[in-house]
Amino acid sequence: MSPIRVLVGVLGMDQHELGAVGIARMLRDQGMEVIYTGCFNTPETIVQAAMQEDADVIGISSHSWEYLYYTPELLELLKQNDLDVPVVLGGSVITEEDAGKMLDKGVAAVFGSGSAMTDMIDTVRNLAAGAATS
Amino acid sequence: MKENSTRSGINLSPVYGPSDANGDYSRRFGNPGEYPFTRGTRAYSGRGWIQRELSGEGDPKRSNEQFKYLMTLGQTGLDVIGDSPTMSLMDPDHPLARYTVGTQGVSLCRHDDYRQLLDGIPLDQMSISSSGPSMFTVASLYLLAKERGVSPGVLRGSVIEWPFYSEHCSYAYKMPFDLHLRMSCDVIEFCSKEMPKFHGFLEDTYFFSEAGLNAVEEAALGFVEIRHIVRALLARGLDIDSFAPRIAILTNCSMDFYEEIAKIRAMRRIFARMMKEEFGAKDPRSQAVNIAVHTSGLSLTTEQPANNIVRGAVQTVALGLAGVTALEISTFDEGYRTPSKEAHLVGLRTQQVIDLETNINSVQDPFGGSWFMESLTDEVEARILDMVNEIESLGDPAELVSSGYFKQFFHGTMGRYHRQVHDGEVLKVGMNVHQMPAEQDTLLRDISEEKIEPLFDRVEEVSAYRDKRDQKPLLDSLQRLHDVVQTDENMLEAVLECTLAGATMGEIAGILRQAWDTPYDPYGYLESPIGSAQ
């Protein structure tokens, strides 16, 4: 079985990269292939990279409210491109209320700073498995 | 029993005694105000530190109101941060900036913005510490002082120089290292002549240390950068004593109480020896470095935000004991946002309570002579120096920047810190120990989660402003700057001219990149106003 491919990146002008780098390492340690796109992404660059790299899951790390605007745009762009790749959001800046809003819009999962590592890993595995069978 | 060690990995004994601290008093410590300044850069004054809080949000006018509010609370200096576009030399109407204009700092891109930002602020009395891009802050402060009939020579405050690390872990200029270094050196040289009381060279170790660095790594990387910039300035033929008195350092302060105090004492000593013995500084002011501190945002949590107030207070006590020049507390809502009005109040009052009620400033360097603290200071100092030597032995540090050495380094420390927190190796009350269910975690939550909306109006306004300017002098000034960059001339005069002609920071930065044969807009959206000039 080929390893799960996860795209990890940060959107817009948000330059807090610690969470993204930490998650990328954590997923790599689990044997997943991580396509790390760093900072300064837009929904367009994320979708493009996800297509080129056959990503099973897209992980967006956020420490800026920009994600509130970019995430719906990203979801819409994925739909326009017929790309059925689940989007996972992470970041301490995401409040419980906003997490709910993002889930309603179609984000597959949201994690805060205190989320357990095992939860995050299991979720990515399950989403990747779901995406593969759909 | 678990072995105790500092965050940098220095083992701690449960008890220290006379055999742990050794050495000659005058050589290693000296009295406060005396070489090597371990115990403080000045003789006892009892004045305490400059008290300020990070500020700047929305547009310049709103930030100005924030400053005035802080001043009514008794703030004694200003500490200003730009929003992410401003910090990255990007104008608010850049397509990538749109959703974050004014949300994590103030949006600034024109001289008129600085006029509004500092309206009614007494420039000759208030120390202005700016985290905004140094060249543009200095240009506008200089012009503003002249407009108001204040001599630039009396301006106090600081701007950050960060050519080594800004691209990789704080705010990227998207500029080649050599250009960024040139900007820094030009600013420092300009300030040492025109604004001699102003710190044109603040080495900011805070920003990059938030990439999960420990105290030793933070200080070592800071000294690598200081040393490189100093060498570059000396290579210009400048006398060390012409600019070294205006070097200052802004550090982080984590929760590792003793080690942070030792770090600051060690950094003062390292700086003094380096300046005197290696760079030949004769002026004692060149050897005595002022250290200001921003307490660690990374040490704070979004869980149980009230706990952050305690963290800020503990860090402030450490810094009071270490004898810092100025400080700002990362406030309780830091996990979510730049400080709210309520957080500003709590942050400043924390500083004031510690300053005025505890007698903390009655004695200078109270840890001086402590077997433990002197031993820890020695060990921290030795490890910092080892690491500086190790990095410099790898080759020209400038090459290390270009080859991605530091980027790799930061990714390593970010990953390490992330793992340490998740493994519980670094304990954070409320986050990985003593957690509580979300429905109970309500204290100060509503304030912390309140958002600052992006300023879409400002995007439109700045966009419309471009065509309203008198184009001829504007384009002439930008062309002249383009030409100056290709000489050895200091760029500041040409930048002042562009600023007065109404150029924006994004335009000036773009021209600098263009003159350096790199894209005007590193993100590929914008065209240069002077075309593909030769």
XYZ file of C-alpha atoms in Angstrom:
668
model
C 0.000 0.000 0.000
C 1.400 3.409 -0.888
C 1.843 5.872 1.954
C -0.750 8.540 2.698
C 0.107 11.841 1.015
C -0.668 14.944 3.034
C -0.201 18.498 1.827
C 0.627 20.904 4.670
C 0.735 24.667 4.247
C -0.010 28.119 5.622
C -2.231 30.663 3.833
C -1.831 34.319 2.937
C 0.521 36.532 4.900
C 0.388 34.376 8.026
C 4.025 33.658 8.847
C 3.631 31.649 12.018
C 5.029 28.380 10.806
C 5.725 26.460 13.999
C 2.482 24.507 14.009
C 2.773 23.586 10.333
C 6.363 22.423 10.685
C 5.517 20.494 13.854
C 2.550 18.728 12.263
C 4.518 17.960 9.103
C 7.216 16.255 11.169
C 4.690 14.390 13.240
C 2.943 12.995 10.147
C 6.263 12.081 8.541
C 7.223 10.206 11.686
C 4.051 8.173 11.131
C 5.283 7.097 7.721
C 3.125 9.517 5.744
C 4.464 11.482 2.811
C 4.189 15.167 3.542
C 4.223 17.762 0.803
C 5.212 20.842 2.739
C 4.304 24.062 0.943
C 5.379 26.536 3.634
C 3.931 30.054 3.841
C 2.430 32.511 1.324
C -0.059 30.097 -0.198
C -3.367 31.043 -1.753
C -6.302 28.717 -2.413
C -5.005 28.559 -6.013
C -1.490 27.434 -5.084
C -2.857 24.874 -2.627
C -5.255 23.376 -5.166
C -2.559 23.304 -7.815
C -0.107 21.568 -5.501
C -2.780 19.118 -4.317
C -3.493 18.142 -7.931
C 0.130 17.838 -8.951
C 1.049 15.844 -5.886
C -2.049 13.634 -5.673
C -2.618 14.668 -2.081
C -4.999 12.491 -0.063
C -5.534 15.170 2.576
C -4.901 18.936 2.739
C -3.792 20.325 6.093
C -3.903 24.079 6.684
C -2.202 25.514 9.738
C -3.337 28.929 10.861
C -2.337 31.611 13.298
C -4.190 34.447 11.617
C -7.846 35.116 10.926
C -7.117 35.012 7.209
C -8.196 31.378 7.204
C -11.802 32.516 7.769
C -11.777 34.009 4.267
C -9.411 31.665 2.479
C -10.898 28.372 3.649
C -14.311 28.812 1.971
C -12.481 29.950 -1.181
C -10.299 26.854 -1.026
C -13.304 24.554 -0.610
C -15.055 26.206 -3.540
C -11.980 25.920 -5.750
C -11.581 22.243 -4.908
C -15.192 21.696 -5.937
C -14.700 23.604 -9.190
C -11.765 21.347 -9.989
C -13.674 18.181 -9.061
C -11.059 17.474 -6.467
C -12.441 15.423 -3.596
C -9.647 15.999 -1.098
C -10.614 16.569 2.549
C -9.346 19.768 4.190
C -8.181 19.723 7.801
C -7.629 22.973 9.713
C -5.335 23.385 12.679
C -4.242 26.267 14.864
C -4.686 27.759 18.304
C -6.339 30.849 16.834
C -9.408 28.840 15.767
C -12.181 29.268 18.324
C -14.776 26.636 19.003
C -17.449 28.752 17.364
C -15.363 29.305 14.228
C -14.468 25.623 14.106
C -18.196 24.887 13.951
C -18.665 27.376 11.113
C -15.807 25.854 9.146
C -17.137 22.326 9.638
C -20.543 23.528 8.365
C -18.859 24.885 5.261
C -17.318 21.517 4.515
C -14.007 21.339 6.323
C -13.394 17.716 7.356
C -11.830 18.327 10.770
C -10.491 21.125 12.967
C -7.769 20.866 15.622
C -6.665 23.324 18.296
C -3.305 23.638 19.989
C -4.248 21.252 22.766
C -5.509 18.464 20.501
C -4.007 15.064 21.175
C -1.485 13.890 18.628
C -3.145 10.492 18.311
C -6.479 12.147 17.439
C -4.869 14.151 14.675
C -3.037 11.174 13.231
C -6.089 8.910 13.358
C -8.239 11.575 11.711
C -5.786 12.037 8.849
C -5.582 8.243 8.381
C -9.347 7.859 8.361
C -9.858 10.764 5.993
C -7.229 9.424 3.628
C -8.871 6.003 3.698
C -12.261 7.594 3.070
C -10.942 9.664 0.194
C -9.372 6.585 -1.367
C -12.624 4.617 -1.324
C -14.907 7.433 -2.439
C 14.173 11.133 40.574
C 14.020 13.098 37.342
C 17.159 15.081 36.716
C 16.479 18.801 36.686
C 17.765 20.834 33.830
C 17.105 24.174 32.177
C 15.369 24.460 28.806
C 18.814 24.702 27.230
C 19.727 21.397 28.822
C 22.021 22.675 31.573
C 21.844 20.302 34.532
C 20.894 21.866 37.824
C 22.124 20.676 41.219
C 19.576 20.796 44.042
C 21.925 22.949 46.114
C 24.848 25.224 45.260
C 27.787 26.183 47.419
C 31.023 28.207 47.432
C 32.821 25.747 45.172
C 30.297 26.322 42.362
C 31.135 29.953 41.754
C 34.651 31.020 41.239
C 36.590 33.779 39.605
C 37.887 37.197 40.075
C 35.165 39.713 40.943
C 36.368 42.685 38.955
C 37.250 40.630 35.877
C 34.057 38.637 35.650
C 31.428 40.793 37.251
C 32.415 44.335 38.016
C 30.052 46.714 39.768
C 26.908 47.721 37.935
C 27.926 50.278 35.344
C 31.446 48.874 35.099
C 33.091 46.543 32.618
C 32.191 43.776 31.800
C 28.694 44.948 32.789
C 27.483 41.534 33.934
C 25.621 43.268 36.739
C 24.092 46.029 34.629
C 25.047 48.704 32.157
C 24.516 51.611 34.501
C 25.251 52.402 38.084
C 22.184 52.186 40.299
C 19.540 54.736 39.407
C 16.430 53.233 40.986
C 14.475 54.274 37.913
C 13.362 50.820 36.891
C 12.531 49.950 33.326
C 10.639 51.661 30.510
C 7.123 50.243 30.672
C 5.279 49.663 27.448
C 2.938 47.254 25.737
C 2.827 46.055 22.156
C 0.420 48.255 20.220
C -0.859 49.036 16.762
C -4.091 47.810 15.210
C -6.310 48.837 12.342
C -5.389 52.073 10.615
C -2.943 54.724 11.868
C -5.694 56.799 13.457
C -7.034 53.910 15.523
C -3.510 53.036 16.607
C -2.893 56.622 17.627
C -5.930 56.431 19.910
C -4.524 53.215 21.324
C -1.191 54.943 22.094
C -2.958 57.775 23.865
C -4.993 55.330 25.910
C -1.794 53.535 26.946
C -0.185 56.842 27.866
C -3.126 57.720 30.116
C -2.502 54.383 31.867
C 1.072 55.471 32.566
C 2.964 53.840 29.738
C 6.449 55.375 29.460
C 7.425 54.309 25.928
C 5.732 53.241 22.703
C 6.102 49.809 21.169
C 4.584 49.636 17.713
C 4.033 46.646 15.476
C 2.829 46.659 11.892
C 0.339 44.184 10.470
C 1.815 41.248 8.536
C 1.837 43.050 5.166
C 3.509 46.138 6.665
C 6.076 43.978 8.435
C 6.774 42.262 5.107
C 7.174 45.491 3.075
C 3.825 45.008 1.354
C 1.199 47.694 0.775
C -2.381 47.019 1.907
C -3.749 46.920 -1.636
C -1.486 44.044 -2.639
C -3.698 41.067 -3.558
C -2.091 38.870 -0.894
C -2.582 41.444 1.871
C -6.334 41.877 1.555
C -7.606 39.688 4.393
C -5.133 40.802 6.994
C -4.896 44.576 6.669
C -4.770 46.049 10.169
C -5.606 42.795 11.936
C -2.341 41.874 13.678
C -0.767 45.301 13.916
C -1.175 48.685 12.291
C -1.272 49.139 8.517
C 1.380 51.654 7.432
C 2.652 52.403 3.947
C 2.951 56.185 3.471
C 4.482 59.127 5.240
C 1.023 60.486 5.878
C 0.254 57.283 7.786
C 3.101 58.080 10.187
C 1.822 61.636 10.554
C -1.518 60.248 11.736
C 0.064 57.470 13.760
C 2.139 59.866 15.850
C -0.261 62.800 15.930
C -0.007 64.515 19.297
C 2.758 62.204 20.525
C 5.633 64.288 21.904
C 8.513 63.043 19.765
C 11.093 64.740 21.955
C 9.843 62.989 25.101
C 8.505 59.599 24.161
C 10.785 56.685 23.326
C 9.431 55.028 20.186
C 10.335 51.416 19.650
C 9.174 50.203 16.284
C 9.070 46.669 14.981
C 8.123 47.998 11.552
C 10.618 47.879 8.684
C 13.512 49.982 9.913
C 14.349 51.992 6.818
C 10.811 53.310 6.426
C 10.253 53.931 10.107
C 13.479 55.900 10.375
C 12.730 57.892 7.209
C 9.303 58.901 8.450
C 10.390 59.635 12.015
C 13.195 61.818 10.714
C 10.896 63.733 8.350
C 8.182 64.034 10.970
C 10.563 65.480 13.548
C 11.691 68.106 11.051
C 8.099 68.958 10.117
C 7.290 69.526 13.773
C 10.375 71.602 14.495
C 11.929 68.896 16.656
C 15.590 68.120 16.072
C 16.005 64.500 14.885
C 18.992 64.504 17.212
C 16.719 64.252 20.248
C 14.629 61.303 19.028
C 14.775 58.210 21.219
C 13.679 54.692 20.518
C 14.733 51.844 18.296
C 14.258 49.964 15.068
C 14.941 46.294 14.473
C 17.617 45.008 12.113
C 17.160 41.373 11.134
C 18.827 40.568 7.808
C 19.812 37.051 8.879
C 16.615 35.508 10.083
C 13.583 37.494 8.985
C 13.124 35.517 5.767
C 12.861 32.218 7.581
C 10.871 32.638 10.728
C 9.266 35.969 11.216
C 8.403 38.423 8.446
C 9.916 37.818 5.039
C 11.103 40.784 2.975
C 11.635 38.449 0.013
C 14.928 40.142 -0.640
C 18.405 38.805 -1.230
C 20.455 38.756 1.943
C 23.022 41.253 0.623
C 20.319 43.807 -0.090
C 18.723 43.379 3.307
C 22.128 43.739 4.952
C 22.804 46.886 2.932
C 19.481 48.363 4.120
C 20.388 47.610 7.726
C 23.850 49.094 7.450
C 22.546 52.220 5.693
C 19.986 52.761 8.441
C 22.527 52.284 11.217
C 25.007 54.629 9.561
C 22.298 57.255 8.939
C 21.048 57.065 12.523
C 24.509 57.261 14.044
C 24.960 60.588 12.233
C 21.489 62.119 12.183
C 19.702 60.534 15.155
C 22.499 59.874 17.651
C 20.205 59.119 20.597
C 18.152 56.623 18.628
C 19.016 52.915 18.470
C 19.217 52.325 14.730
C 20.459 48.834 15.469
C 18.232 46.801 17.718
C 19.175 43.156 17.483
C 15.847 41.441 17.896
C 16.307 37.890 19.097
C 12.650 37.693 20.147
C 11.163 37.079 16.732
C 13.333 34.178 15.704
C 13.497 32.635 19.165
C 9.746 32.129 18.986
C 10.601 29.377 16.508
C 11.113 27.223 19.604
C 14.720 28.151 20.378
C 16.146 27.797 23.860
C 17.991 30.619 25.644
C 21.452 29.566 24.487
C 20.393 29.199 20.855
C 18.578 32.523 20.948
C 21.572 34.450 22.264
C 24.064 32.634 20.018
C 22.155 33.391 16.838
C 21.731 36.969 18.001
C 25.470 37.383 18.436
C 26.178 35.782 15.047
C 23.997 38.470 13.476
C 25.412 41.333 15.548
C 28.966 40.309 14.730
C 28.288 40.095 11.029
C 26.617 43.503 10.868
C 29.396 45.047 12.965
C 32.014 43.646 10.593
C 30.073 44.992 7.612
C 29.949 48.458 9.195
C 33.670 48.363 10.005
C 34.351 47.353 6.398
C 32.699 50.627 5.375
C 35.427 52.410 7.254
C 33.243 53.407 10.193
C 34.775 53.703 13.622
C 33.367 51.137 16.053
C 32.678 53.825 18.634
C 30.648 55.819 16.107
C 27.824 53.274 16.083
C 28.343 50.666 18.826
C 26.824 52.803 21.609
C 23.539 52.606 19.717
C 23.408 48.831 19.477
C 20.734 47.378 21.738
C 19.229 43.932 22.081
C 15.613 42.864 22.416
C 15.343 39.352 23.806
C 12.657 36.898 24.645
C 11.831 35.682 28.141
C 10.451 32.180 28.506
C 9.165 30.633 31.728
C 12.578 29.207 32.640
C 13.032 31.744 35.416
C 16.668 31.323 36.449
C 18.023 30.607 33.024
C 16.449 33.751 31.574
C 18.110 35.903 34.232
C 21.426 34.158 33.613
C 21.003 34.662 29.860
C 20.652 38.429 30.197
C 23.618 38.685 32.572
C 25.705 36.512 30.238
C 24.715 38.492 27.156
C 25.834 41.759 28.746
C 29.212 40.220 29.566
C 29.695 38.619 26.158
C 28.809 41.856 24.407
C 31.213 43.903 26.520
C 34.145 41.574 25.955
C 33.419 41.176 22.274
C 33.274 44.923 21.716
C 36.343 45.725 23.742
C 38.638 42.813 23.058
C 37.640 41.811 19.560
C 36.364 44.988 17.922
C 38.532 47.435 19.868
C 35.749 49.660 21.193
C 37.152 52.218 23.617
C 34.013 54.111 24.582
C 32.483 52.321 27.593
C 29.049 52.998 26.078
C 30.069 50.817 23.119
C 30.722 47.980 25.532
C 27.568 48.332 27.610
C 24.530 46.969 25.841
C 21.008 47.856 26.810
C 18.726 44.861 26.814
C 14.982 45.222 26.440
C 12.615 42.284 26.561
C 9.355 41.115 25.091
C 7.997 38.253 27.160
C 7.332 35.033 25.309
C 4.121 34.689 23.350
C 4.989 31.069 22.729
C 4.919 30.363 26.473
C 1.250 31.407 26.587
C -1.805 29.273 25.892
C -5.222 29.793 24.386
C -6.557 27.390 26.997
C -7.420 29.142 30.284
C -6.181 32.554 29.103
C -6.170 33.992 32.641
C -3.158 31.781 33.390
C -1.212 33.955 30.958
C -1.487 36.899 33.346
C 0.482 34.895 35.891
C 3.053 33.949 33.278
C 3.540 37.593 32.324
C 3.964 38.578 35.963
C 6.534 35.870 36.673
C 8.514 36.821 33.582
C 8.386 40.475 34.590
C 9.809 39.664 38.012
C 12.647 37.729 36.345
C 13.386 40.689 34.094
C 13.233 43.165 36.947
C 15.820 41.047 38.762
C 17.938 40.826 35.606
C 17.899 44.601 35.230
C 16.458 45.208 31.768
C 16.021 48.631 30.162
C 12.505 48.224 28.866
C 9.892 45.556 28.634
C 6.544 44.628 27.237
C 4.457 41.706 28.417
C 2.823 39.373 25.923
C -0.730 39.703 27.163
C -3.346 37.144 28.148
C -5.065 37.197 24.753
C -1.810 36.744 22.814
C -2.775 33.278 21.615
C -5.522 34.838 19.541
C -4.648 38.424 18.775
C -2.626 41.572 19.370
C -3.600 43.024 22.743
C -7.146 44.124 23.439
C -7.858 47.214 25.510
C -8.432 45.032 28.550
C -5.223 43.093 27.983
C -3.267 46.341 27.658
C -4.631 47.459 31.001
C -3.725 44.196 32.709
C -0.265 44.103 31.104
C 0.675 47.614 32.147
C -0.809 47.256 35.611
C 1.199 44.051 36.061
C 4.381 45.952 35.310
C 3.377 48.835 37.558
C 2.453 46.630 40.519
C 5.777 44.829 40.331
C 7.685 48.077 39.856
C 5.981 50.126 42.567
C 4.822 47.693 45.228
C 7.549 45.097 45.613
C 10.756 47.070 46.174
C 12.195 45.184 43.201
C 14.153 48.210 42.007
C 15.701 48.998 45.374
C 18.695 46.785 44.750
C 20.540 46.300 41.504
C 21.429 42.795 40.373
C 20.265 41.136 43.591
C 21.437 37.748 42.303
C 25.023 39.023 41.970
C 27.367 36.754 43.903
C 24.836 33.969 44.261
C 26.734 30.696 43.955
C 23.970 29.321 41.806
C 23.336 32.326 39.582
C 26.992 33.029 38.910
C 27.567 29.390 38.080
C 24.573 29.326 35.747
C 25.612 32.621 34.126
C 29.062 31.160 33.447
C 27.604 28.014 31.957
C 25.101 29.872 29.765
C 27.865 32.209 28.622
C 30.202 29.325 27.756
C 27.508 27.543 25.782
C 26.537 30.684 23.868
C 30.174 31.314 22.919
C 30.645 27.678 21.883
C 27.651 27.857 19.626
C 28.737 31.163 18.056
C 32.151 29.647 17.350
C 30.599 26.504 15.967
C 28.378 28.422 13.549
C 31.151 30.767 12.456
C 33.483 27.818 11.900
C 31.065 26.512 9.274
C 31.983 29.392 7.029
C 30.786 32.885 6.189
C 27.473 33.283 8.053
C 26.096 35.170 5.054
C 26.631 32.028 2.989
C 24.833 30.025 5.645
C 21.794 32.266 5.202
C 21.751 31.752 1.448
C 22.372 28.030 1.638
C 19.363 27.547 3.901
C 21.352 26.515 6.974
C 19.308 28.704 9.301
C 16.030 27.750 7.687
C 16.860 24.116 8.416
C 17.889 25.048 11.911
C 14.574 26.802 12.608
C 12.539 23.956 11.193
C 14.426 21.698 13.571
C 13.662 23.863 16.607
C 10.014 24.313 15.604
C 9.590 20.566 15.280
C 11.370 19.978 18.566
C 9.239 22.468 20.483
C 6.038 21.106 18.978
C 7.024 17.603 20.054
C 8.103 18.752 23.532
C 4.720 20.323 24.149
C 2.808 17.346 22.793
C 4.951 14.916 24.803
C 4.544 16.955 27.967
C 8.264 17.569 28.218
C 7.441 21.281 28.345
C 4.541 21.630 30.756
C 1.835 24.210 30.147
C -0.840 24.432 32.778
C -4.273 24.354 31.196
C -2.953 22.989 27.916
C -1.123 19.723 28.571
C -1.617 19.481 32.329
C -4.569 20.523 34.518
C -6.830 20.880 31.503
C -10.519 21.593 31.891
C -13.496 20.933 29.617
C -14.144 23.692 27.073
C -17.511 24.603 28.639
C -15.787 25.426 31.942
C -12.917 27.318 30.339
C -14.698 30.652 30.159
C -12.633 33.112 32.230
C -11.500 35.972 29.925
C -12.413 33.861 26.921
C -14.885 36.313 25.368
C -12.333 39.148 25.426
C -9.555 36.936 24.099
C -11.613 35.683 21.188
C -12.833 39.073 20.030
C -11.619 39.649 16.482
C -10.215 42.648 14.638
C -11.810 42.881 11.197
C -9.597 43.461 8.156
C -9.769 47.008 6.772
C -11.222 46.586 3.300
C -11.856 50.355 3.164
C -8.195 51.049 3.594
C -7.376 48.733 0.714
C -9.644 50.814 -1.519
C -8.347 54.101 -0.161
C -4.661 53.268 -0.721
C -5.450 51.918 -4.153
C -7.194 55.176 -5.114
C -4.377 57.227 -3.570
C -1.871 55.978 -6.148
C -3.378 57.911 -9.056
C -3.924 61.076 -7.049
C -0.202 61.704 -6.665
C 1.817 64.040 -8.845
C 3.395 61.354 -11.029
C 6.424 63.178 -12.395
C 8.292 63.872 -9.133
C 7.219 60.471 -7.815
C 8.641 58.549 -10.757
C 11.765 60.721 -10.823
C 12.424 59.974 -7.162
C 11.910 56.243 -7.659
C 14.226 56.264 -10.659
C 16.851 58.119 -8.643
C 16.572 55.540 -5.851
C 16.997 52.797 -8.437
C 20.225 54.473 -9.586
C 21.530 55.059 -6.060
C 21.107 51.396 -5.150
C 23.618 50.578 -7.859
C 26.256 52.791 -6.219
C 27.826 52.598 -2.754
C 25.951 55.679 -1.623
C 23.771 55.476 1.484
C 20.210 54.930 0.244
C 18.491 56.928 2.982
C 18.603 60.318 1.245
C 16.986 58.840 -1.852
C 14.414 57.023 0.299
C 13.570 60.307 2.039
C 13.023 61.902 -1.356
C 10.698 59.082 -2.475
C 8.824 59.269 0.821
C 8.233 62.995 0.394
C 7.112 62.464 -3.203
C 4.360 60.197 -1.860
C 5.888 56.814 -2.687
C 4.574 53.888 -0.704
C 6.722 51.472 1.244
C 5.796 48.673 -1.139
C 6.923 50.745 -4.111
C 10.236 51.692 -2.523
C 10.921 48.098 -1.487
C 10.028 46.950 -5.002
C 12.459 49.417 -6.557
C 15.214 48.161 -4.243
C 14.534 44.585 -5.359
C 14.385 45.626 -8.996
C 17.690 47.495 -8.757
C 19.135 44.312 -7.288
C 18.025 42.335 -10.353
C 15.262 40.519 -8.525
C 11.506 40.785 -9.174
C 9.821 44.055 -8.144
C 6.974 42.021 -6.657
C 8.286 38.708 -5.363
C 4.745 37.319 -5.436
C 4.349 38.126 -9.117
C 1.230 40.292 -9.004
C 2.493 43.847 -9.489
C 4.400 45.778 -12.137
C 7.104 48.310 -11.359
C 5.907 51.942 -11.699
C 9.172 52.818 -13.468
C 8.901 49.916 -15.891
C 11.906 47.761 -16.585
C 14.378 50.578 -15.867
C 18.010 50.113 -16.659
